Short mmCIF file of C-alpha atoms in Angstrom, two decimals:
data_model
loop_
_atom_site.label_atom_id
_atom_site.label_comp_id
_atom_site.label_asym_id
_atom_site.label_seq_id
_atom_site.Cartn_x
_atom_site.Cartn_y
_atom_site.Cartn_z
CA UNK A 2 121.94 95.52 121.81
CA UNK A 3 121.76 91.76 120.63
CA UNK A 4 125.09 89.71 120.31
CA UNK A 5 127.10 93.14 120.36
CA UNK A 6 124.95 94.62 117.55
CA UNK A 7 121.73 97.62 117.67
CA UNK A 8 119.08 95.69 117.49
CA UNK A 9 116.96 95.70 114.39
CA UNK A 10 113.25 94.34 115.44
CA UNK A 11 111.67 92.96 112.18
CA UNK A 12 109.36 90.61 114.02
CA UNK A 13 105.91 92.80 114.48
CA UNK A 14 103.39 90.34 113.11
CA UNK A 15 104.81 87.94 116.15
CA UNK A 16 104.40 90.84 118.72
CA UNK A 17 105.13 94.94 118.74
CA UNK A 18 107.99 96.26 120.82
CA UNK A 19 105.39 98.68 123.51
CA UNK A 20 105.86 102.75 123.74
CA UNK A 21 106.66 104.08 126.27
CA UNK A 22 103.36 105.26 126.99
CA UNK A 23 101.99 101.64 127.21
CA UNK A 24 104.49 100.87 129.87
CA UNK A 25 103.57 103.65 132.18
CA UNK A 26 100.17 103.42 131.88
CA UNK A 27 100.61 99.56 133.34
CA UNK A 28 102.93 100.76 136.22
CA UNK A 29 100.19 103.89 137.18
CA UNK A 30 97.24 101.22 137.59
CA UNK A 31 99.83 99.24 140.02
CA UNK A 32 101.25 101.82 141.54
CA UNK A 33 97.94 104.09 142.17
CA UNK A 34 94.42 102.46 141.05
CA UNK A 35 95.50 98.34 141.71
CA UNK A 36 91.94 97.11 143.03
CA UNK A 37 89.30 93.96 141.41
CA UNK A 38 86.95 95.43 139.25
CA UNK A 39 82.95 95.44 139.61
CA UNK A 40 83.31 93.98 143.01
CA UNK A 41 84.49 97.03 146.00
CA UNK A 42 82.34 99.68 146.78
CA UNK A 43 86.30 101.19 148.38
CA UNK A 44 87.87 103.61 146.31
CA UNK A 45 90.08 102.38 144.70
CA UNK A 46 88.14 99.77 143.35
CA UNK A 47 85.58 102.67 141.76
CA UNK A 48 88.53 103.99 140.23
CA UNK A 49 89.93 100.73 138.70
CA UNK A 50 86.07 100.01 137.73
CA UNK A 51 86.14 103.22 136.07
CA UNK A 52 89.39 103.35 134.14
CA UNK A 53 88.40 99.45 133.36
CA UNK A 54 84.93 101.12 131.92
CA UNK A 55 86.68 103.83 130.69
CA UNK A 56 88.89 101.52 128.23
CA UNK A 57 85.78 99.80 127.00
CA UNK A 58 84.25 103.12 125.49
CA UNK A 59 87.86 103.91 124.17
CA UNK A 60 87.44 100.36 122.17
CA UNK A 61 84.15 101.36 121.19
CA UNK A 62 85.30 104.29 119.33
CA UNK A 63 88.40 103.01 117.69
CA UNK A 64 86.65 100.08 115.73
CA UNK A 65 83.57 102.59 116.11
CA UNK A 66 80.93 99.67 117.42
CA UNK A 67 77.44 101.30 118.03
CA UNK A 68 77.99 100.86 121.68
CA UNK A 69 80.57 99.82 124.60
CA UNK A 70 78.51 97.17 125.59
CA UNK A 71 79.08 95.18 121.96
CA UNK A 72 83.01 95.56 123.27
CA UNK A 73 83.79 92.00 125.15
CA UNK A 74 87.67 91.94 126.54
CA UNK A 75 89.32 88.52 126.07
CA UNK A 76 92.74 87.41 126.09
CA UNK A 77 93.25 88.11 122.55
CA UNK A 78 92.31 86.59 119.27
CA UNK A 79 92.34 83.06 119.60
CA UNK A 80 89.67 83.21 122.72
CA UNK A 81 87.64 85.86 120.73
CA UNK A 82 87.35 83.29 117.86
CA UNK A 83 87.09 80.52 120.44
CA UNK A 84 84.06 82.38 122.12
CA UNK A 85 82.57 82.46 118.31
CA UNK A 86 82.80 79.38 117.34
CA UNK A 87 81.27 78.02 121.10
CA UNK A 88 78.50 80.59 122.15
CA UNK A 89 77.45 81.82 118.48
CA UNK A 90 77.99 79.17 115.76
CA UNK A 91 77.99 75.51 117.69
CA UNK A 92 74.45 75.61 118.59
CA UNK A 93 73.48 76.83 114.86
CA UNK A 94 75.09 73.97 113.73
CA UNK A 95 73.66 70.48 112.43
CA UNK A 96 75.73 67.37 110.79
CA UNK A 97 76.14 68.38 107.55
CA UNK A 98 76.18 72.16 107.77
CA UNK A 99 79.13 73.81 106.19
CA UNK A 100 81.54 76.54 108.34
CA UNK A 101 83.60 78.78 105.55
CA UNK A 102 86.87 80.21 106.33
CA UNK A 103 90.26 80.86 103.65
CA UNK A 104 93.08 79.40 102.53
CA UNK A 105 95.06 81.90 104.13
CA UNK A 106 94.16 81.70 108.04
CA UNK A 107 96.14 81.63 111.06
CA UNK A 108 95.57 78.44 112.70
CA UNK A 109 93.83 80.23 115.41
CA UNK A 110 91.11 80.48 112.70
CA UNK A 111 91.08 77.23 111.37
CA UNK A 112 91.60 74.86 114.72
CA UNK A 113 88.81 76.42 116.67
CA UNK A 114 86.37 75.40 113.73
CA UNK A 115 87.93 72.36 113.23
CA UNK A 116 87.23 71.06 117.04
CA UNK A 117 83.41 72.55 115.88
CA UNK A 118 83.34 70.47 113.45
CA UNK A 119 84.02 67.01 115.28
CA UNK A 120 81.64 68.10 117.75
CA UNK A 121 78.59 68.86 115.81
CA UNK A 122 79.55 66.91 112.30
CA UNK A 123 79.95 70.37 110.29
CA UNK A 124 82.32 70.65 107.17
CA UNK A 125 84.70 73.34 106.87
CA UNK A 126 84.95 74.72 103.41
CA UNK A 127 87.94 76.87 102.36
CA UNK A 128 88.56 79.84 99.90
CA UNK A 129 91.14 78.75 97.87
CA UNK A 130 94.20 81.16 97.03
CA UNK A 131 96.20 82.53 93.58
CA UNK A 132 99.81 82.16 93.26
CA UNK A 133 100.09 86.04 94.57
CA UNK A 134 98.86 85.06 97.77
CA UNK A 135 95.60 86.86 96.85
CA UNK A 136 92.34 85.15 97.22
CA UNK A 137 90.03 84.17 94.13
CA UNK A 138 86.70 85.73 94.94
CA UNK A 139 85.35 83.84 91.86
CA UNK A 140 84.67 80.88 93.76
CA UNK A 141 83.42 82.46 97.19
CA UNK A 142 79.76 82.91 95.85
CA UNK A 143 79.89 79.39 94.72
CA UNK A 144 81.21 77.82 98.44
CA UNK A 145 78.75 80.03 100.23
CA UNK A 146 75.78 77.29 100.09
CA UNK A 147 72.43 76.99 101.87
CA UNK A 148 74.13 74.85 103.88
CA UNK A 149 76.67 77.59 104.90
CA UNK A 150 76.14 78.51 108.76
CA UNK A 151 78.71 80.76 109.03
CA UNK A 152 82.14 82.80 107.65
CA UNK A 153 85.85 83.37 109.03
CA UNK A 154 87.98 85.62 107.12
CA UNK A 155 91.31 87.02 108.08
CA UNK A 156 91.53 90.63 107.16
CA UNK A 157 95.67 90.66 106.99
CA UNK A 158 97.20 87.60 106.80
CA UNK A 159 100.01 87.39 108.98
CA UNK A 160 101.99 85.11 106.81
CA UNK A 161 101.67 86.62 103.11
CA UNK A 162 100.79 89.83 104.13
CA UNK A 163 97.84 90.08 101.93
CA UNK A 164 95.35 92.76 102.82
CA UNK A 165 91.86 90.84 102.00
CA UNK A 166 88.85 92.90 100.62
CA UNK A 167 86.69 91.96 103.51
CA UNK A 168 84.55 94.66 103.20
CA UNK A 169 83.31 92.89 100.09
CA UNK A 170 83.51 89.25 100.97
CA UNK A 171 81.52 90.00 104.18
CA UNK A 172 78.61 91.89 101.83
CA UNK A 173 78.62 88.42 99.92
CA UNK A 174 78.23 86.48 102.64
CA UNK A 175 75.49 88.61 104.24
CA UNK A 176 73.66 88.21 100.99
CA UNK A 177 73.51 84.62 101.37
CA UNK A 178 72.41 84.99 104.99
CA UNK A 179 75.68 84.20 106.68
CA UNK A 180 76.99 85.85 109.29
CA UNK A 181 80.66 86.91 109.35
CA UNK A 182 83.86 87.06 112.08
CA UNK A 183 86.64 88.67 110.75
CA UNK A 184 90.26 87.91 112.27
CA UNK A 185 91.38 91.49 112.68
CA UNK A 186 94.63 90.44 114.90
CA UNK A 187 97.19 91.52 111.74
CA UNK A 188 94.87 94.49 110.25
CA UNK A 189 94.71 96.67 113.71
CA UNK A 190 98.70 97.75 113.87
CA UNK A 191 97.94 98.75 109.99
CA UNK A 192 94.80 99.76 109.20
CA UNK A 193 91.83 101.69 110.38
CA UNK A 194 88.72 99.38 111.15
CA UNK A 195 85.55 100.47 111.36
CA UNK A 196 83.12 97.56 112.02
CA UNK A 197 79.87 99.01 111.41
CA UNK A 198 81.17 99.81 107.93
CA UNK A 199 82.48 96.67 107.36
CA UNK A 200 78.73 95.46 108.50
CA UNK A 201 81.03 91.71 110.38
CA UNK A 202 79.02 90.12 112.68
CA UNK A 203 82.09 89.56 114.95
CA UNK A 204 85.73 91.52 114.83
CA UNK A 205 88.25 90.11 117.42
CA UNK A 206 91.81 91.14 117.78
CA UNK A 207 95.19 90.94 120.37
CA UNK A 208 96.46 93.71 121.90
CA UNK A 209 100.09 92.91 121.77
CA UNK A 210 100.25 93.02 117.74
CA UNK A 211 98.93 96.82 118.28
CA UNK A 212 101.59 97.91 120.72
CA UNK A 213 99.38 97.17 123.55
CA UNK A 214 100.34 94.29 126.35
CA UNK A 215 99.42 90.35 126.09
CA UNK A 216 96.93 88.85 127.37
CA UNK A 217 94.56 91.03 126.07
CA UNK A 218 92.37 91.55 123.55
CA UNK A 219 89.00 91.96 122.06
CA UNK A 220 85.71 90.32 120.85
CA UNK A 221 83.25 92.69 119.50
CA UNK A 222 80.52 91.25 118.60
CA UNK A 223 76.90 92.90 117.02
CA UNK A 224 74.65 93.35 120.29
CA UNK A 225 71.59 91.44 119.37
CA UNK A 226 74.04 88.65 118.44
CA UNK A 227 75.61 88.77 122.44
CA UNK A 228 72.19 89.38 123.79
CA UNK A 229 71.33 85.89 122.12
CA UNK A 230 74.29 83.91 123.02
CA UNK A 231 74.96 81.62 126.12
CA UNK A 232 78.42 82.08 128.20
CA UNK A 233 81.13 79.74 127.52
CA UNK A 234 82.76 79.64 130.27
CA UNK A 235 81.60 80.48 133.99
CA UNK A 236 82.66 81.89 137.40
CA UNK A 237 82.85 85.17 139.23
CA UNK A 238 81.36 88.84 137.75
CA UNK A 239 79.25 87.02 134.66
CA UNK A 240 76.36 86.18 136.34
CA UNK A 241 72.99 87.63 137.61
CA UNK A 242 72.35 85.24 140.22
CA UNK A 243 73.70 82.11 141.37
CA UNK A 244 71.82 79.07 143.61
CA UNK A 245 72.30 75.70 143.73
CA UNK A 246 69.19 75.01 141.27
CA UNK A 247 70.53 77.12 138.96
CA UNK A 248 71.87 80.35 137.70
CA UNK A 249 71.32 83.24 135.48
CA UNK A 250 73.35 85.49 133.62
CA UNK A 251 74.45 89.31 133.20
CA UNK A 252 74.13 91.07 130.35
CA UNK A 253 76.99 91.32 127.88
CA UNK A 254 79.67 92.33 127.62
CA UNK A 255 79.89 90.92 131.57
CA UNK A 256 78.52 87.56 130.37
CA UNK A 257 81.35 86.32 128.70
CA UNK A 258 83.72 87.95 130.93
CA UNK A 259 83.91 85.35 133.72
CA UNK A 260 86.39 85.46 136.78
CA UNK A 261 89.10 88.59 137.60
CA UNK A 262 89.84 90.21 133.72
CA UNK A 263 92.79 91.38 133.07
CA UNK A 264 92.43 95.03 134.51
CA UNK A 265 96.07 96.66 133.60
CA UNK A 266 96.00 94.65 130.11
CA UNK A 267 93.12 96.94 129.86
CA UNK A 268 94.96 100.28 130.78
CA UNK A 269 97.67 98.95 128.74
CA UNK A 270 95.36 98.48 125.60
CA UNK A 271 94.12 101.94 126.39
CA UNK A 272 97.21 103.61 125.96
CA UNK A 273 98.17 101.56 122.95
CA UNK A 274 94.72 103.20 121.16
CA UNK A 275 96.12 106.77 122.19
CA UNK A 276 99.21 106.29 120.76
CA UNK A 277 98.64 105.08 117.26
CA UNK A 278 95.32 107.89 117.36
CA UNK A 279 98.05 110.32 118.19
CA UNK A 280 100.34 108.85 115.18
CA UNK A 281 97.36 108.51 113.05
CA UNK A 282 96.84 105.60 110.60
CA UNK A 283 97.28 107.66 107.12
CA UNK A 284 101.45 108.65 108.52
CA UNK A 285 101.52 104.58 109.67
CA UNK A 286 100.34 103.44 106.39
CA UNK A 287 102.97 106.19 104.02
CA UNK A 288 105.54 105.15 106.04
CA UNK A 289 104.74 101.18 106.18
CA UNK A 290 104.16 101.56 102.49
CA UNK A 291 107.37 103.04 101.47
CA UNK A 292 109.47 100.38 103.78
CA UNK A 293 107.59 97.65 102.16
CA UNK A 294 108.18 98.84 98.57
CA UNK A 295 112.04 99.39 99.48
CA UNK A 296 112.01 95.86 101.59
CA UNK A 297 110.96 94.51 98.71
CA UNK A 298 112.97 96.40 95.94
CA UNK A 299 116.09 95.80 98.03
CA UNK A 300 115.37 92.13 98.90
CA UNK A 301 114.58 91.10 95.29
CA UNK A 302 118.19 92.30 94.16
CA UNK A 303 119.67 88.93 96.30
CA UNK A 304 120.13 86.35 93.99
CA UNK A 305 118.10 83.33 94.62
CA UNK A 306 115.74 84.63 97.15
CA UNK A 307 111.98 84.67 96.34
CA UNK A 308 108.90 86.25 97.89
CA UNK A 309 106.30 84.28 98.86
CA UNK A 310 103.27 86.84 98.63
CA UNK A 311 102.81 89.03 96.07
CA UNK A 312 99.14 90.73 96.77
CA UNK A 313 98.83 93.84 94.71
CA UNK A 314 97.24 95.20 98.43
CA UNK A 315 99.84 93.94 100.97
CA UNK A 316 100.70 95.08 104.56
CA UNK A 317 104.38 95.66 105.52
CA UNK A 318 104.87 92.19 105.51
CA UNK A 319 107.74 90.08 103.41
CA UNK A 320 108.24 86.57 103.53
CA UNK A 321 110.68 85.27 101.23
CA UNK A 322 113.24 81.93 100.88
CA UNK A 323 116.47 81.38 99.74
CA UNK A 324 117.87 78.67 97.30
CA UNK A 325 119.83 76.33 99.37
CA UNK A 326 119.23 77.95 102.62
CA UNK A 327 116.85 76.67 104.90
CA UNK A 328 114.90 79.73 106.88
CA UNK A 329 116.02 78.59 110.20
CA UNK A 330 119.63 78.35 109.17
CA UNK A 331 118.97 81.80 107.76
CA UNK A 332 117.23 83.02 110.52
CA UNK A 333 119.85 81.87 113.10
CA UNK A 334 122.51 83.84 111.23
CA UNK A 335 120.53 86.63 110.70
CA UNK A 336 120.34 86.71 114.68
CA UNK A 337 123.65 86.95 114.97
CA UNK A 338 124.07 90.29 113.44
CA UNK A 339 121.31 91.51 115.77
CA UNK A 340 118.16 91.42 113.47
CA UNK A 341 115.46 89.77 114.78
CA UNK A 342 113.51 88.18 111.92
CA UNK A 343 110.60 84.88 112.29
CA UNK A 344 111.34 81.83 110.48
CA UNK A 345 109.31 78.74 110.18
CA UNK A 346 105.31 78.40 109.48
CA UNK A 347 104.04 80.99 111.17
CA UNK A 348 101.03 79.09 112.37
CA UNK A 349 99.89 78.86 108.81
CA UNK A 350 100.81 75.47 107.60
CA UNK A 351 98.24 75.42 105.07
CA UNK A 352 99.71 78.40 103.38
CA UNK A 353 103.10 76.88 103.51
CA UNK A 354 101.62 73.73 101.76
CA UNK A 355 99.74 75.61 99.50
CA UNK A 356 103.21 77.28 98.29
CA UNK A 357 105.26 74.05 98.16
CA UNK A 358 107.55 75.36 101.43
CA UNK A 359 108.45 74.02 104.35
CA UNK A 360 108.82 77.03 106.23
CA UNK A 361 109.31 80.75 105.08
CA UNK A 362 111.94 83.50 106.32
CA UNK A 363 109.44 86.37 107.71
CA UNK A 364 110.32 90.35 108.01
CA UNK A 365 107.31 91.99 109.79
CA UNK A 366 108.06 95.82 109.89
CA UNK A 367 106.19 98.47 111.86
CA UNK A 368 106.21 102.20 111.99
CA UNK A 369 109.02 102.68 113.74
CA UNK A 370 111.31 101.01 111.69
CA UNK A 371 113.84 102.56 109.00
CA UNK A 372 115.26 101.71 105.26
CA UNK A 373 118.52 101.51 107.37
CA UNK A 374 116.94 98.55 109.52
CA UNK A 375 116.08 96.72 106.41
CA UNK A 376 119.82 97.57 105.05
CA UNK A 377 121.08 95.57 107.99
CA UNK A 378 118.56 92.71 107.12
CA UNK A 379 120.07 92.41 103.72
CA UNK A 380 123.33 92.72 104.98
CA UNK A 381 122.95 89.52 107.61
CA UNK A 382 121.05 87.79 104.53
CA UNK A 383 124.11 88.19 102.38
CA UNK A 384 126.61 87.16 105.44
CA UNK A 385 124.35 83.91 105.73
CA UNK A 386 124.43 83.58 101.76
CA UNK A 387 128.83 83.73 102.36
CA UNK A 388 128.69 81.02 104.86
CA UNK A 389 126.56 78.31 103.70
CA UNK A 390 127.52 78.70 99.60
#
């Protein structure tokens, strides 16, 4: 309950409300298998090192990588992208190259290459975007230059909700001899990803957005890539031997894993892949589909809102504004009925520029939410529409 109402949780591109299942399987590893990983030769470490293992080939097969070992765990997207743009792209960099990402990106995928590019004096280049929210392909061919080191696209964006044809941009880019990361943090809860089909160099992703716990998440990254690339940060379990001369390093994935991971993020994450196998993506997607078509149908009737975002291939995803109505006005009444929407940029001020807003009014949905949910959200909207007109 929230303020003395059921709540109604329309906030799933921030963070997914965890199963059940996700829970326990964090309470089992602290209850019966809490140990440090790769380190005991005890017991209970070889069964934490085990289910830790375990998780890594479960990762494997749900974005099917060719092996475990091209599975890195990190806290979530913004270090994956962060490892990237450090261990892979900085030292293929020169002043002058060019670093391409789109007009649509999180800032997690537009800061990291920034701070790149005022280390190595690199330009960042950007796909620009239609008035649907969709992004014009004409012009990537033309922006991917000789000069053009390497490519970040988001696969959903969290903002707009437009589902990007990455499968396509990526074959573009590999044409021109650039290798590709893909921001996979907003396409995992939706879609099914299969990287070796998609051909990305790099596919990272959080945890949390996919029913799993924070603080975890994944880098995968194409193995002769990882083989190739230097740690970026050091410490326990990610080295092959240490002296005061020097050191040397493991083999990846442990490479870029340095100090104590996060072991029951892990068996968290786990569980979270379970689940939505058990579900299965084609029931997620019908019933995502049909909320966002009735989200939107229903939403549309309000007089003097507007979408922002109008992909014709869109994730359950609705961001809208209201004529005289600021979103955090709107979102602060909304709260008060006990629906739980995101207001503001959503860490995409670029897209909020690009669509002459200051801030947008966000409804995230998720499998497990109903038409009825989004007839309370329309029902708060037009209570916040009675009080401030």
């Amino acid at each position: 309950m929230v303020k003395g109402h059921p709540l109604v949780y329309l906030d799933n591109a921030a963070t997914t409300q965890k199963p059940r299942q996700v829970i326990d399987a964090i309470v089992h590893y602290y209850e019966e298998q809490n140990a440090n990983v790769h380190r005991g030769v005890h017991q209970l470490s070889q069964i934490a090192t085990s289910m830790y293992e375990e998780g890594r080939k479960k990762v494997a097969r749900f974005i099917n990588a060719g092996t475990e070992r091209e599975v890195v765990f990190v806290k979530g997207c913004t270090e994956g992208i962060n490892l990237v743009a450090n261990s892979f792209a900085a030292p293929r960099l020169r002043e002058g190259d060019e670093i391409l990402i789109t007009a649509i990106e999180h800032h997690s995928n537009i800061v990291p290459w920034q701070l790149l590019c005022q280390r190595t004096g690199a330009k960042l280049h950007i796909v620009p975007v239609n008035d649907l929210g969709e992004l014009i392909l004409g012009e990537l061919d033309s922006l991917l230059t000789e000069r053009t080191k390497i490519a970040s696209f988001v696969h959903v964006s969290n903002s707009l909700g437009t589902v990007n044809p990455v499968r396509e941009m990526i074959a573009r880019a590999k044409a021109a001899g650039v290798p590709v990361v893909i921001d996979g943090a907003q396409a995992v809860p939706h879609l099914p990803v299969d990287v070796q089909d998609l051909d990305c160099d790099f596919y990272v992703f959080s945890g949390h957005k996919m029913f799993g716990p924070t603080g975890i998440g994944v880098a995968y990254g194409k193995a002769e890539h990882l083989a190739a690339m230097s740690p970026w940060q050091g410490g326990g379990d990610m080295i092959e031997s240490v002296r005061f001369e020097g050191s040397t390093w493991a083999q990846p994935p442990a490479r870029f894993e340095a100090g104590t991971p996060n072991i029951e993020g892990v068996a968290g994450l786990s569980a979270a892949i379970d689940y939505i196998g058990a579900l299965g993506y084609e029931a997620i997607g019908a019933h995502e589909h049909d909320l966002l078509e009735y989200g939107t149908a229903e939403l549309e009737k309000i007089e003097g809102l507007r979408i922002i975002g109008q992909a014709g291939d869109k994730a359950s995803v609705i961001s809208f504004v209201l004529d005289d109505i600021h979103p955090h006005d709107l979102g602060t009444i909304v709260d008060e009925e006990g629906v739980a929407i995101r207001t503001g940029h959503h860490c995409t001020q670029p897209v909020m520029e690009r669509f002459g807003v200051p801030a947008t009014a966000r409804a995230s949905l998720a499998f497990y939410n109903t038409r009825a949910e989004i007839d309370a959200l329309v029902r708060a909207i037009e209570r916040a529409i009675s009080i401030f007109r």
